[in-house]
Amino acid sequence: MSSIVSIATSGMSAASLRLEVVASNVANVTTTGALPPANGSIAPGSPRAYTPLVVDQVDVAGGGTAATAKSVSPAYVAASDPTAPFANQGGLVAAPNVDLTNEMIQLMVARYTFAMNADVARTGSQITKTLLDTVA
């Protein structure tokens, strides 16, 4: 069985990963690339759009959580940018499939879950210390 502190630490790690993913997605929201043609292959040397990430978080047996980052599917949406040197004949480019509203929600989730798990870890440590002081 996991301790209170290790469970809270796993939650803080998941929140940290969520924050890293949000930061990466927001920083790269304008990183466009060549729109893949119907056959799916981009010409060699053509830039690729940023592939956004999402956090997949699951409960761990015995307590705690585990989080991993995975690619968003679909990774891009077609956007109009006829001035881009890599735009297709229709003036379209591949833009990362990033929803900034959702990213801000994920940022708030990361902030509050980190803070709550830090409080749980602090309280767990205080309880352990009080218990050990009482026994001693």
PDB file of C-alpha atoms in Angstrom:
ATOM      1  CA  MET A   1       0.000   0.000   0.000  1.00  0.00           C
ATOM      2  CA  SER A   2       1.284   3.429  -0.924  1.00  0.00           C
ATOM      3  CA  SER A   3       1.871   6.146   1.620  1.00  0.00           C
ATOM      4  CA  ILE A   4      -0.097   9.377   1.640  1.00  0.00           C
ATOM      5  CA  VAL A   5       2.986  11.315   0.600  1.00  0.00           C
ATOM      6  CA  SER A   6       3.808   9.020  -2.351  1.00  0.00           C
ATOM      7  CA  ILE A   7       0.207   9.197  -3.575  1.00  0.00           C
ATOM      8  CA  ALA A   8       0.274  12.989  -3.363  1.00  0.00           C
ATOM      9  CA  THR A   9       3.672  13.064  -5.067  1.00  0.00           C
ATOM     10  CA  SER A  10       2.310  11.059  -7.986  1.00  0.00           C
ATOM     11  CA  GLY A  11      -0.486  13.627  -8.307  1.00  0.00           C
ATOM     12  CA  MET A  12       2.025  16.483  -8.271  1.00  0.00           C
ATOM     13  CA  SER A  13       4.074  14.734 -10.977  1.00  0.00           C
ATOM     14  CA  ALA A  14       0.949  14.348 -13.121  1.00  0.00           C
ATOM     15  CA  ALA A  15       0.106  18.028 -12.631  1.00  0.00           C
ATOM     16  CA  SER A  16       3.670  19.001 -13.589  1.00  0.00           C
ATOM     17  CA  LEU A  17       3.441  16.964 -16.788  1.00  0.00           C
ATOM     18  CA  ARG A  18       0.087  18.592 -17.571  1.00  0.00           C
ATOM     19  CA  LEU A  19       1.710  22.026 -17.138  1.00  0.00           C
ATOM     20  CA  GLU A  20       4.624  21.079 -19.422  1.00  0.00           C
ATOM     21  CA  VAL A  21       2.208  19.862 -22.112  1.00  0.00           C
ATOM     22  CA  VAL A  22       0.111  23.035 -21.904  1.00  0.00           C
ATOM     23  CA  ALA A  23       3.228  25.211 -22.143  1.00  0.00           C
ATOM     24  CA  SER A  24       4.458  23.310 -25.196  1.00  0.00           C
ATOM     25  CA  ASN A  25       1.073  23.422 -26.935  1.00  0.00           C
ATOM     26  CA  VAL A  26       0.591  27.150 -26.325  1.00  0.00           C
ATOM     27  CA  ALA A  27       4.162  28.007 -27.334  1.00  0.00           C
ATOM     28  CA  ASN A  28       3.792  26.110 -30.605  1.00  0.00           C
ATOM     29  CA  VAL A  29       0.207  27.008 -31.542  1.00  0.00           C
ATOM     30  CA  THR A  30       1.435  28.958 -34.589  1.00  0.00           C
ATOM     31  CA  THR A  31       4.011  26.396 -35.765  1.00  0.00           C
ATOM     32  CA  THR A  32       2.455  25.466 -39.089  1.00  0.00           C
ATOM     33  CA  GLY A  33       3.749  23.129 -41.739  1.00  0.00           C
ATOM     34  CA  ALA A  34       2.969  21.716 -45.133  1.00  0.00           C
ATOM     35  CA  LEU A  35      -0.486  20.192 -45.474  1.00  0.00           C
ATOM     36  CA  PRO A  36      -0.066  16.520 -46.363  1.00  0.00           C
ATOM     37  CA  PRO A  37      -1.635  15.641 -49.712  1.00  0.00           C
ATOM     38  CA  ALA A  38      -4.265  12.916 -50.042  1.00  0.00           C
ATOM     39  CA  ASN A  39      -1.573  10.235 -50.403  1.00  0.00           C
ATOM     40  CA  GLY A  40      -0.230  11.270 -46.970  1.00  0.00           C
ATOM     41  CA  SER A  41       3.407  12.007 -47.833  1.00  0.00           C
ATOM     42  CA  ILE A  42       4.906  15.465 -47.433  1.00  0.00           C
ATOM     43  CA  ALA A  43       7.601  16.510 -49.891  1.00  0.00           C
ATOM     44  CA  PRO A  44      11.125  16.111 -48.500  1.00  0.00           C
ATOM     45  CA  GLY A  45      12.374  19.310 -46.886  1.00  0.00           C
ATOM     46  CA  SER A  46       8.878  20.662 -46.257  1.00  0.00           C
ATOM     47  CA  PRO A  47       8.238  21.773 -42.679  1.00  0.00           C
ATOM     48  CA  ARG A  48       5.868  19.774 -40.503  1.00  0.00           C
ATOM     49  CA  ALA A  49       3.301  21.320 -38.216  1.00  0.00           C
ATOM     50  CA  TYR A  50       3.822  20.984 -34.487  1.00  0.00           C
ATOM     51  CA  THR A  51       2.148  17.859 -33.130  1.00  0.00           C
ATOM     52  CA  PRO A  52       0.180  18.864 -30.037  1.00  0.00           C
ATOM     53  CA  LEU A  53       0.061  16.665 -26.962  1.00  0.00           C
ATOM     54  CA  VAL A  54      -2.560  15.690 -24.415  1.00  0.00           C
ATOM     55  CA  VAL A  55      -2.095  14.143 -20.968  1.00  0.00           C
ATOM     56  CA  ASP A  56      -3.534  10.699 -20.350  1.00  0.00           C
ATOM     57  CA  GLN A  57      -3.886  10.112 -16.605  1.00  0.00           C
ATOM     58  CA  VAL A  58      -4.897   6.829 -14.974  1.00  0.00           C
ATOM     59  CA  ASP A  59      -5.244   5.523 -11.425  1.00  0.00           C
ATOM     60  CA  VAL A  60      -2.525   3.199 -10.174  1.00  0.00           C
ATOM     61  CA  ALA A  61      -3.501   0.062  -8.280  1.00  0.00           C
ATOM     62  CA  GLY A  62      -2.713   0.566  -4.611  1.00  0.00           C
ATOM     63  CA  GLY A  63      -2.989   4.353  -4.799  1.00  0.00           C
ATOM     64  CA  GLY A  64      -1.746   7.262  -6.790  1.00  0.00           C
ATOM     65  CA  THR A  65      -1.846   8.165 -10.428  1.00  0.00           C
ATOM     66  CA  ALA A  66       0.270   7.837 -13.546  1.00  0.00           C
ATOM     67  CA  ALA A  67       0.303  10.327 -16.387  1.00  0.00           C
ATOM     68  CA  THR A  68       1.724  10.121 -19.885  1.00  0.00           C
ATOM     69  CA  ALA A  69       1.741  12.554 -22.777  1.00  0.00           C
ATOM     70  CA  LYS A  70       0.440  11.380 -26.129  1.00  0.00           C
ATOM     71  CA  SER A  71      -0.191  13.012 -29.492  1.00  0.00           C
ATOM     72  CA  VAL A  72      -3.533  14.622 -30.221  1.00  0.00           C
ATOM     73  CA  SER A  73      -5.481  12.992 -33.036  1.00  0.00           C
ATOM     74  CA  PRO A  74      -5.957  14.542 -35.513  1.00  0.00           C
ATOM     75  CA  ALA A  75      -2.705  16.400 -34.988  1.00  0.00           C
ATOM     76  CA  TYR A  76      -3.445  19.220 -37.418  1.00  0.00           C
ATOM     77  CA  VAL A  77      -6.237  21.143 -39.072  1.00  0.00           C
ATOM     78  CA  ALA A  78      -6.156  22.866 -42.457  1.00  0.00           C
ATOM     79  CA  ALA A  79      -5.698  26.629 -42.167  1.00  0.00           C
ATOM     80  CA  SER A  80      -5.507  29.344 -44.775  1.00  0.00           C
ATOM     81  CA  ASP A  81      -2.090  30.972 -45.157  1.00  0.00           C
ATOM     82  CA  PRO A  82      -1.481  31.644 -48.857  1.00  0.00           C
ATOM     83  CA  THR A  83       1.693  33.617 -48.047  1.00  0.00           C
ATOM     84  CA  ALA A  84       3.457  30.599 -46.517  1.00  0.00           C
ATOM     85  CA  PRO A  85       6.132  29.257 -48.863  1.00  0.00           C
ATOM     86  CA  PHE A  86       4.950  25.714 -48.164  1.00  0.00           C
ATOM     87  CA  ALA A  87       1.219  26.385 -48.683  1.00  0.00           C
ATOM     88  CA  ASN A  88      -0.517  24.065 -51.140  1.00  0.00           C
ATOM     89  CA  GLN A  89      -2.149  25.293 -54.355  1.00  0.00           C
ATOM     90  CA  GLY A  90      -5.257  26.286 -52.404  1.00  0.00           C
ATOM     91  CA  GLY A  91      -3.194  28.364 -49.957  1.00  0.00           C
ATOM     92  CA  LEU A  92      -3.693  25.907 -47.114  1.00  0.00           C
ATOM     93  CA  VAL A  93      -1.197  24.815 -44.483  1.00  0.00           C
ATOM     94  CA  ALA A  94      -1.350  22.339 -41.608  1.00  0.00           C
ATOM     95  CA  ALA A  95      -1.901  24.105 -38.275  1.00  0.00           C
ATOM     96  CA  PRO A  96      -1.585  22.345 -34.904  1.00  0.00           C
ATOM     97  CA  ASN A  97      -4.922  21.127 -33.557  1.00  0.00           C
ATOM     98  CA  VAL A  98      -4.644  23.210 -30.374  1.00  0.00           C
ATOM     99  CA  ASP A  99      -7.707  24.647 -28.656  1.00  0.00           C
ATOM    100  CA  LEU A 100      -6.438  27.559 -26.550  1.00  0.00           C
ATOM    101  CA  THR A 101      -9.582  27.582 -24.394  1.00  0.00           C
ATOM    102  CA  ASN A 102      -8.991  23.948 -23.461  1.00  0.00           C
ATOM    103  CA  GLU A 103      -5.309  24.667 -22.830  1.00  0.00           C
ATOM    104  CA  MET A 104      -6.235  27.385 -20.324  1.00  0.00           C
ATOM    105  CA  ILE A 105      -8.616  24.962 -18.592  1.00  0.00           C
ATOM    106  CA  GLN A 106      -5.824  22.361 -18.436  1.00  0.00           C
ATOM    107  CA  LEU A 107      -3.522  25.026 -16.983  1.00  0.00           C
ATOM    108  CA  MET A 108      -6.026  25.717 -14.189  1.00  0.00           C
ATOM    109  CA  VAL A 109      -6.476  21.981 -13.582  1.00  0.00           C
ATOM    110  CA  ALA A 110      -2.695  21.563 -13.286  1.00  0.00           C
ATOM    111  CA  ARG A 111      -2.409  24.516 -10.916  1.00  0.00           C
ATOM    112  CA  TYR A 112      -5.130  23.411  -8.545  1.00  0.00           C
ATOM    113  CA  THR A 113      -4.309  19.695  -8.562  1.00  0.00           C
ATOM    114  CA  PHE A 114      -0.653  20.457  -7.840  1.00  0.00           C
ATOM    115  CA  ALA A 115      -1.612  22.743  -4.944  1.00  0.00           C
ATOM    116  CA  MET A 116      -4.106  20.250  -3.509  1.00  0.00           C
ATOM    117  CA  ASN A 117      -1.645  17.367  -3.715  1.00  0.00           C
ATOM    118  CA  ALA A 118       1.063  19.515  -2.103  1.00  0.00           C
ATOM    119  CA  ASP A 119      -1.353  20.222   0.768  1.00  0.00           C
ATOM    120  CA  VAL A 120      -2.066  16.495   1.119  1.00  0.00           C
ATOM    121  CA  ALA A 121       1.671  15.698   1.178  1.00  0.00           C
ATOM    122  CA  ARG A 122       2.288  18.420   3.776  1.00  0.00           C
ATOM    123  CA  THR A 123      -0.583  17.183   5.949  1.00  0.00           C
ATOM    124  CA  GLY A 124       0.563  13.560   5.619  1.00  0.00           C
ATOM    125  CA  SER A 125       4.051  14.531   6.741  1.00  0.00           C
ATOM    126  CA  GLN A 126       2.657  16.487   9.685  1.00  0.00           C
ATOM    127  CA  ILE A 127       0.482  13.543  10.737  1.00  0.00           C
ATOM    128  CA  THR A 128       3.464  11.189  10.562  1.00  0.00           C
ATOM    129  CA  LYS A 129       5.622  13.595  12.569  1.00  0.00           C
ATOM    130  CA  THR A 130       2.899  14.013  15.214  1.00  0.00           C
ATOM    131  CA  LEU A 131       2.479  10.248  15.435  1.00  0.00           C
ATOM    132  CA  LEU A 132       6.211   9.677  15.814  1.00  0.00           C
ATOM    133  CA  ASP A 133       6.479  12.469  18.428  1.00  0.00           C
ATOM    134  CA  THR A 134       3.628  10.871  20.388  1.00  0.00           C
ATOM    135  CA  VAL A 135       5.189   7.408  20.285  1.00  0.00           C
ATOM    136  CA  ALA A 136       8.638   8.687  21.285  1.00  0.00           C
TER     137      ALA A 136
END
